[in-house]
Tab-separated table of C-alpha atoms in Angstrom:
chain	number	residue	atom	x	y	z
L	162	UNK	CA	-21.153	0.570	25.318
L	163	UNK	CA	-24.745	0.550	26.371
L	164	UNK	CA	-25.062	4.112	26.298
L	165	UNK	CA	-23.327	4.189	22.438
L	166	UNK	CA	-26.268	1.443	21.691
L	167	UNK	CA	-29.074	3.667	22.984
L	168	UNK	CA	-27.686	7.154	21.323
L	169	UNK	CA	-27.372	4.972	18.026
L	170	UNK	CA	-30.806	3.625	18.066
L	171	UNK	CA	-31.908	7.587	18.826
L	172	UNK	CA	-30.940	8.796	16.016
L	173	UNK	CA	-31.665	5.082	13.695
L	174	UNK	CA	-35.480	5.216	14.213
L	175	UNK	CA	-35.364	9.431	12.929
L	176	UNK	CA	-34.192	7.968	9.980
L	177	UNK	CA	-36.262	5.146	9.714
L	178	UNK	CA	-39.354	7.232	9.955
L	179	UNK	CA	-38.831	8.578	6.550
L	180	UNK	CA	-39.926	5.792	5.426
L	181	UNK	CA	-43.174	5.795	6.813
L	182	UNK	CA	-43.974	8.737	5.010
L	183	UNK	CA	-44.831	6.533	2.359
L	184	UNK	CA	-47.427	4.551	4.432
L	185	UNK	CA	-49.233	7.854	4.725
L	186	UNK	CA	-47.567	9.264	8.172
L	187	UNK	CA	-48.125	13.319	8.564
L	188	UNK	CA	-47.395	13.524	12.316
L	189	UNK	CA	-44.245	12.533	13.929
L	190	UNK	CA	-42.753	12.804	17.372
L	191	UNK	CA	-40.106	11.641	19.402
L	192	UNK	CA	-41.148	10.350	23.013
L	193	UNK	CA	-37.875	9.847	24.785
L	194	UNK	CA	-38.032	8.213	28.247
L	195	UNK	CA	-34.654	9.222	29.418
L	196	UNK	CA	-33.433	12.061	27.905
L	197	UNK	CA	-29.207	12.288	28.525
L	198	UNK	CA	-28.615	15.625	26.215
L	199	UNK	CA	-30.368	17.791	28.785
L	200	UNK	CA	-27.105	17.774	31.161
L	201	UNK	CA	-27.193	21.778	30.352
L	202	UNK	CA	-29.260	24.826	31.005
L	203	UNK	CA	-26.731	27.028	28.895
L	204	UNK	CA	-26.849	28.319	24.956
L	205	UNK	CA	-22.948	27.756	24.634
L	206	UNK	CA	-20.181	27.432	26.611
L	207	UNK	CA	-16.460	26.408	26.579
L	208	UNK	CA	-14.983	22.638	26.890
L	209	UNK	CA	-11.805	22.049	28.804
L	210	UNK	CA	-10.055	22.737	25.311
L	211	UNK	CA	-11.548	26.114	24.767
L	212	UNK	CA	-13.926	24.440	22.257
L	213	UNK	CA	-17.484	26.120	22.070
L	214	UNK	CA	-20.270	23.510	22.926
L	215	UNK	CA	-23.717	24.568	21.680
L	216	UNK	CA	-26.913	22.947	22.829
L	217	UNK	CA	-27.431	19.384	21.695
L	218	UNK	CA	-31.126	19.577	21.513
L	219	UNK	CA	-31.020	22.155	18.790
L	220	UNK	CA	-29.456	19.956	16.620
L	221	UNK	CA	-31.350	17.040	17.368
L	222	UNK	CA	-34.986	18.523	16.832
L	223	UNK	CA	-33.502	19.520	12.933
L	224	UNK	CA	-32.292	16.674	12.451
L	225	UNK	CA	-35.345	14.947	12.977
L	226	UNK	CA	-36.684	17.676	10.742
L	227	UNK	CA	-34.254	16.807	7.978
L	228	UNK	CA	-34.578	12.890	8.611
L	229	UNK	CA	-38.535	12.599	8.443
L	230	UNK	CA	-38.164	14.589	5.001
L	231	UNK	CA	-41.053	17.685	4.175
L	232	UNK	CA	-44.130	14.751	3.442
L	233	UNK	CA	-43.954	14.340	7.778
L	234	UNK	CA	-44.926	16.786	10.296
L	235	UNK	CA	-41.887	16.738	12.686
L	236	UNK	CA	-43.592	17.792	16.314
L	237	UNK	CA	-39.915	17.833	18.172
L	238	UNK	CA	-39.024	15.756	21.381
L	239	UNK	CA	-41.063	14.969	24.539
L	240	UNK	CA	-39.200	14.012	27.396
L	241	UNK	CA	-39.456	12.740	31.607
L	242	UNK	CA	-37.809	15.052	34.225
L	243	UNK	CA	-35.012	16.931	32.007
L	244	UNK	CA	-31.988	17.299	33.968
L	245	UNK	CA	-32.093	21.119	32.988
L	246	UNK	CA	-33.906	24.048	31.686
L	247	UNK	CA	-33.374	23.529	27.691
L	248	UNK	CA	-33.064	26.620	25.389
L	249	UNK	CA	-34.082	25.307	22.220
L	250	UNK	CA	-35.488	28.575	20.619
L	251	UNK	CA	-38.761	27.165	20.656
L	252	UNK	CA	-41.113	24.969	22.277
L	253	UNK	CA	-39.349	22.032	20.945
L	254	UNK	CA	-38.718	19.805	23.520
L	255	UNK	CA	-41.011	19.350	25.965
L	256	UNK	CA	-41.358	17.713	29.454
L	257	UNK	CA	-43.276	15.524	31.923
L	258	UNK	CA	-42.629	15.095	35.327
L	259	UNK	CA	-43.410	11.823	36.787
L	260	UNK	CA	-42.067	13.207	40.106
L	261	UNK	CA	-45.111	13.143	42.200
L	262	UNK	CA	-46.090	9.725	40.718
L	263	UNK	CA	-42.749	8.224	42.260
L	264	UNK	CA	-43.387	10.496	45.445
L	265	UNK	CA	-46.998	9.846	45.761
L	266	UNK	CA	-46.318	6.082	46.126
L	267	UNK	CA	-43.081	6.700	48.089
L	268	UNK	CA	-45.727	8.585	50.393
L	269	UNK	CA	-48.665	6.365	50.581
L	270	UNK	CA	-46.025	3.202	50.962
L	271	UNK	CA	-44.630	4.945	54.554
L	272	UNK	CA	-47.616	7.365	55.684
L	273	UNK	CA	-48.797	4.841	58.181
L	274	UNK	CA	-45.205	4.227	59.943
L	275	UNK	CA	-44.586	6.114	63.294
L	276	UNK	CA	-43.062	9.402	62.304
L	277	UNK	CA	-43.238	13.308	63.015
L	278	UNK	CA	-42.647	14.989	59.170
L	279	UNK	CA	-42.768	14.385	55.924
L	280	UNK	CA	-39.846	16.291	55.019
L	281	UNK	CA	-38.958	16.810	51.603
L	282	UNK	CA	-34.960	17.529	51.045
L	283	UNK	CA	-33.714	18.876	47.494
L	284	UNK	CA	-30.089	18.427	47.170
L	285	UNK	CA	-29.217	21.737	44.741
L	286	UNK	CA	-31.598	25.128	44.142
L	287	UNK	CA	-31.627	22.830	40.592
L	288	UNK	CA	-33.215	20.193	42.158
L	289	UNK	CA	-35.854	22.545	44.018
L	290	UNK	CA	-36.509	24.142	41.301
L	291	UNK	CA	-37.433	20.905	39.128
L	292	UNK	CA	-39.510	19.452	41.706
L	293	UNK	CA	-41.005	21.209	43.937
L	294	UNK	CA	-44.350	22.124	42.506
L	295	UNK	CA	-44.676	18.097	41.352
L	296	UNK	CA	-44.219	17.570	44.901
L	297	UNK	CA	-46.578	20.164	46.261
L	298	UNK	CA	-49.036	18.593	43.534
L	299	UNK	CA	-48.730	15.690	44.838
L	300	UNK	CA	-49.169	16.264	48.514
L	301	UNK	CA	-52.310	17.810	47.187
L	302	UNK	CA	-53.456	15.169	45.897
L	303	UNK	CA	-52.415	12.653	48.806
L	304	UNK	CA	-54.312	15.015	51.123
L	305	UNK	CA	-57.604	15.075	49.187
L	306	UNK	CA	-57.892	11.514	49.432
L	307	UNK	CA	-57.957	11.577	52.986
L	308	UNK	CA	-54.751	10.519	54.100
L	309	UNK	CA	-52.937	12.179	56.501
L	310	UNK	CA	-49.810	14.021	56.446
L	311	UNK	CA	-48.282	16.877	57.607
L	312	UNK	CA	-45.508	18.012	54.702
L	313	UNK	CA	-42.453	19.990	55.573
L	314	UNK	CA	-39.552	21.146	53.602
L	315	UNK	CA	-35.419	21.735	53.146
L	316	UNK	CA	-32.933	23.074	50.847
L	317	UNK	CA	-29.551	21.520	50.493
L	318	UNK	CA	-26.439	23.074	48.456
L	319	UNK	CA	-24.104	22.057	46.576
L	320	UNK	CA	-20.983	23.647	45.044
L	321	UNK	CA	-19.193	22.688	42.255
L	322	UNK	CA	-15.770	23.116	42.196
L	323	UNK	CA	-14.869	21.619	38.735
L	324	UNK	CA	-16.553	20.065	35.732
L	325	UNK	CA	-15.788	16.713	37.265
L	326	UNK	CA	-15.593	17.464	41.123
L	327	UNK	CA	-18.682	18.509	43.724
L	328	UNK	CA	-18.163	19.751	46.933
L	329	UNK	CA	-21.122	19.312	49.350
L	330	UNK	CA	-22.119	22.584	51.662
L	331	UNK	CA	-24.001	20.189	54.575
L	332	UNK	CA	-25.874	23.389	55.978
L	333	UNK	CA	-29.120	21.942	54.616
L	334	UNK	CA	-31.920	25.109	55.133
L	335	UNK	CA	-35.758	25.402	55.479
L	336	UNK	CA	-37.854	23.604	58.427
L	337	UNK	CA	-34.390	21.962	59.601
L	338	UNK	CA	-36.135	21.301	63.049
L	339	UNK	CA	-38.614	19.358	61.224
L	340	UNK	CA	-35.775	16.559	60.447
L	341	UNK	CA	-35.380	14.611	64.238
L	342	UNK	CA	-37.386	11.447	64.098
L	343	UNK	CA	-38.811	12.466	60.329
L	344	UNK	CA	-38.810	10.596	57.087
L	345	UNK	CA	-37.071	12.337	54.853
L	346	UNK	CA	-37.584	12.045	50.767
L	347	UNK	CA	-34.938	12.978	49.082
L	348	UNK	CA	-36.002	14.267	45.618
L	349	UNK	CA	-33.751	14.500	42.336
L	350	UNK	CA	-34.528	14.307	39.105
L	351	UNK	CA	-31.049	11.390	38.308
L	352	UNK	CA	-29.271	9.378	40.670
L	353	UNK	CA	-25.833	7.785	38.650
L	354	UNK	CA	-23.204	6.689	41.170
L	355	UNK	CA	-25.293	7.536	44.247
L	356	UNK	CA	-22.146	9.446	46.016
L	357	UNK	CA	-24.402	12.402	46.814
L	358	UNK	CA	-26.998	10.712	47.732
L	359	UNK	CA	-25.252	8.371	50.405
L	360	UNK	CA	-23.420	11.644	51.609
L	361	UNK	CA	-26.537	13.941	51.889
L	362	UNK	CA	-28.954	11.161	53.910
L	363	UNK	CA	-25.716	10.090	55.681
L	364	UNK	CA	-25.443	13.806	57.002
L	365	UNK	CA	-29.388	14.459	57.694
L	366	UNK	CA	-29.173	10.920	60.108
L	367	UNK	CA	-25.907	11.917	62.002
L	368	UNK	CA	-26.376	15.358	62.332
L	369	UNK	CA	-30.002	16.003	62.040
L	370	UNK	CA	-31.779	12.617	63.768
L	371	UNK	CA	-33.645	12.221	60.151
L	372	UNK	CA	-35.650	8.301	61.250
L	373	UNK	CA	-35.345	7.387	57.785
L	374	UNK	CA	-34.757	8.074	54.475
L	375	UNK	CA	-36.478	7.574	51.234
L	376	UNK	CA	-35.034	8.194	48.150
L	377	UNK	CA	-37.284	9.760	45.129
L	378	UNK	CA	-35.697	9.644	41.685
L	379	UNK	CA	-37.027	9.538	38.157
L	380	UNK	CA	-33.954	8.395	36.467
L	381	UNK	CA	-32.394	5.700	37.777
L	382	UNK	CA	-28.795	5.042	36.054
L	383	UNK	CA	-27.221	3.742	39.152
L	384	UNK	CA	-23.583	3.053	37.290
L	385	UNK	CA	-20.493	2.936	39.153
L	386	UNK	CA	-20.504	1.956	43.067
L	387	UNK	CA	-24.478	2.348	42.962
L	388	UNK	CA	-24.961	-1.649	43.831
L	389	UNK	CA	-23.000	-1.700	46.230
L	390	UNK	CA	-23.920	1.361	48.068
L	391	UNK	CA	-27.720	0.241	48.281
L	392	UNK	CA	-26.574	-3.454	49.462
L	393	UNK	CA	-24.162	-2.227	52.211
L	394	UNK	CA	-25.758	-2.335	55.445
L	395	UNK	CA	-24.744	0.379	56.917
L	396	UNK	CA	-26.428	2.206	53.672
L	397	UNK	CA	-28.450	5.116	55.135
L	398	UNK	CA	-31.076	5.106	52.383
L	399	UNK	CA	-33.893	2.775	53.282
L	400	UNK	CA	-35.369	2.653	49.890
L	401	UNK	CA	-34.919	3.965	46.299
L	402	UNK	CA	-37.895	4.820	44.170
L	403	UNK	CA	-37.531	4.932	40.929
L	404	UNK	CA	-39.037	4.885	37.524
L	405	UNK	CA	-38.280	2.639	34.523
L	406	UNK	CA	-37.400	5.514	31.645
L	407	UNK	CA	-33.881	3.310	32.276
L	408	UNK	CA	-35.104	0.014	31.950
L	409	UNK	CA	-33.671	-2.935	35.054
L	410	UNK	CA	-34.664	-6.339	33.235
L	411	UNK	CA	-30.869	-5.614	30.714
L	412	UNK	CA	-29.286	-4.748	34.642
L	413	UNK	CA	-28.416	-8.151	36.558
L	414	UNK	CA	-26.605	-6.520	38.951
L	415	UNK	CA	-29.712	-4.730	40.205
L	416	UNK	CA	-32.170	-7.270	40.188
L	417	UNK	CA	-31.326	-8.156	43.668
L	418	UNK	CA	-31.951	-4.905	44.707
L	419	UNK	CA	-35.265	-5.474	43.071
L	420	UNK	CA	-36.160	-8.543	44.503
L	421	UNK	CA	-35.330	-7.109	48.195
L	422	UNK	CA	-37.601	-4.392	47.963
L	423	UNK	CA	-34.843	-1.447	48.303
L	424	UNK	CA	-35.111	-0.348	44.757
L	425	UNK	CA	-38.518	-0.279	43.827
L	426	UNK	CA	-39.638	0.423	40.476
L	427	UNK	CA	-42.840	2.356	39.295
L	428	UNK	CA	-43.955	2.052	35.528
L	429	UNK	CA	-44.819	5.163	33.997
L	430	UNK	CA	-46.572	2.791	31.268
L	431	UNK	CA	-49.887	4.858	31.916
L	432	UNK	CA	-47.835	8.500	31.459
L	433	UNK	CA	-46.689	6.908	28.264
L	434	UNK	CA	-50.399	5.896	27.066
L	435	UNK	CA	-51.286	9.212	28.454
L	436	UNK	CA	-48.939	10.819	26.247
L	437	UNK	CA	-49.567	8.724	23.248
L	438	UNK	CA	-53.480	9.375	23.306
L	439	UNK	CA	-53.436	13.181	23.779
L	440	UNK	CA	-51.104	13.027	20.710
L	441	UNK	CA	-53.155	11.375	18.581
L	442	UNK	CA	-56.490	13.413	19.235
L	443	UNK	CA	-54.341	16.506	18.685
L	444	UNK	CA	-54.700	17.380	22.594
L	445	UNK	CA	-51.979	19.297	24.597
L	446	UNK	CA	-49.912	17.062	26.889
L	447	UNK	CA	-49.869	19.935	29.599
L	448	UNK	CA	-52.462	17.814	31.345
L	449	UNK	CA	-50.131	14.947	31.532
L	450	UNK	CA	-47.267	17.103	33.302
C-alpha cells in the first residue's frame, strides 16, 4: 500500500506542476530520493507471459514532458544510487551517489577500533561496478584528512537462477587474505529483506575470520524479515548504515533499531541543498556526484 501511495504522489505533483506555469515557472525537475523504476539495465525484455517490458524511465521523463505542458522547461529526473545503468536515450535521468557519504562515516565511526583491514566486499560485479569509485573517493578523502587506514578489497558473486530466486556463489575474490580479524563493509546500493546480506557477512565470519561487519547501503527498504534479522543476536551484521531517501519516522517497527544504534541513519539533507542550489544557478550537478 505504501509503495502504491508513493508511485501515486510521483506522478500527482508532474501534474500539479502545470499549474505553476502560470506563476511564471520555466524550469522544472524531478529530484527523486529513491528511485524504484531503475530495477533494470535493459531496453526491453520479456515478462513471465511473453509480454515485452520497455524501460519505465522513458515513459516517465515524457510524461513529465506532457504534464508540465510547452510554457515549462522539463529538465528530466535526478536520482540517489540507481539500482542500474538506465538507457533512457538521453541524459535524462541522472544520478548521485551518496555512497562514500554513508561509507565515509561508516569509516571514521570504526577507524579507531583494533583491526587489520578495511576491507570493502561488493556482493555482485553490479554492485562493484556502482560503487567502487564512490568508495575509492572516499578513502581519498578519509586519508587526506589524516586518518589512518589501510583499504583493501573483494568481489562476491551472485547467480541468479530465476526472476524471483538467487543463488549465492560464496567464493568471494580479491585480497581474500585481507578478511581474518578485518572489518568488513559491505557495500550495495538497496538492502530489502536483508537475506543476502545476513548470508554473505554470515559466510565472510565463518569461513573467512572477518572481526566484524558493517553494512553500507543507500537505500534502506528493509521489508519482509529485515527487523528481525538486525534484532536477532546471533545477527552477524554489527551495524547498518543507511541513508534516509526511504524515510524511518512512517516505520515503527524500525525505530528500535534506531534507538539501539544498529541502524544508523545519515541525512543526505546537504546533497539535497547541494542539488537544489546548483540547479537554480544553472550549474552542473556533476560536482555533487
Amino acid at each position: 500500500q505504501k509503495t502504491m501511495e508513493s508511485q501515486q504522489k510521483f506522478f500527482a505533483s508532474d501534474f500539479l506542476s502545470r499549474f505553476k506555469a502560470g506563476g511564471g515557472v520555466k524550469f522544472y525537475t524531478k529530484l527523486s530520493r529513491y528511485f524504484p523504476w531503475s530495477r533494470t539495465d535493459k531496453r526491453e525484455k520479456r515478462d513471465k507471459d511473453g509480454l515485452i517490458e520497455f524501460p519505465l524511465p522513458v515513459f516517465l521523463v515524457e510524461l513529465i514532458k506532457t504534464a508540465t505542458g510547452p510554457a515549462i522547461n522539463a529538465g528530466g529526473i535526478i536520482a540517489f544510487d540507481l539500482h542500474a545503468d538506465i538507457d533512457t536515450f538521453g541524459n535524462t535521468v541522472q544520478e548521485v551517489s551518496v555512497t562514500g557519504l554513508l561509507l565515509r562515516r561508516a569509516i571514521l565511526d570504526t577507524q579507531n577500533e583494533d583491526t587489520r583491514f578495511h576491507v570493502m566486499s561488493y556482493t555482485d560485479a553490479g554492485a562493484a561496478k556502482r560503487s567502487r569509485e564512490a568508495a575509492a573517493k572516499a578513502i581519498t578523502a578519509i586519508k587526506a584528512a589524516g586518518f589512518p587506514i589501510c583499504p583493501k578489497q573483494i568481489d562476491g558473486s551472485k547467480s541468479r537462477l530465476s526472476d524471483r530466486k538467487q543463488k549465492m556463489l560464496r567464493r568471494p575474490s580479491g585480497d581474500v587474505r585481507a578478511v581474518r580479524g578485518s572489518t568488513v563493509y559491505q557495500i550495495d546500493d538497496e538492502a530489502s529483506t536483508l537475506g543476502t546480506l545476513e548470508t554473505n557477512s554470515r559466510f565472510l565470519i565463518e569461513h573467512y575470520g572477518a572481526k566484524k561487519i558493517v553494512a553500507v547501503i543507500t537505500h534502506g527498504v528493509l521489508c519482509g524479515k529485515a527487523a528481525q534479522i538486525l534484532s536477532d543476536p546471533s545477527c552477524p551484521v554489527d551495524k547498518l548504515y543507511v541513508s534516509d531517501t526511504v524515510p524511518f519516522h512512517n516505520r515503527p517497527e524500525l525505530q528500535p533499531l534506531v534507538d539501539s544504534g544498529k541502524i544508523v541513519v545519515v541525512s543526505i539533507v546537504e546533497e539535497l541543498a547541494k542539488i537544489i542550489y546548483y540547479l537554480h544557478w544553472g550549474k552542473e550537478i556533476h560536482r555533487v556526484r
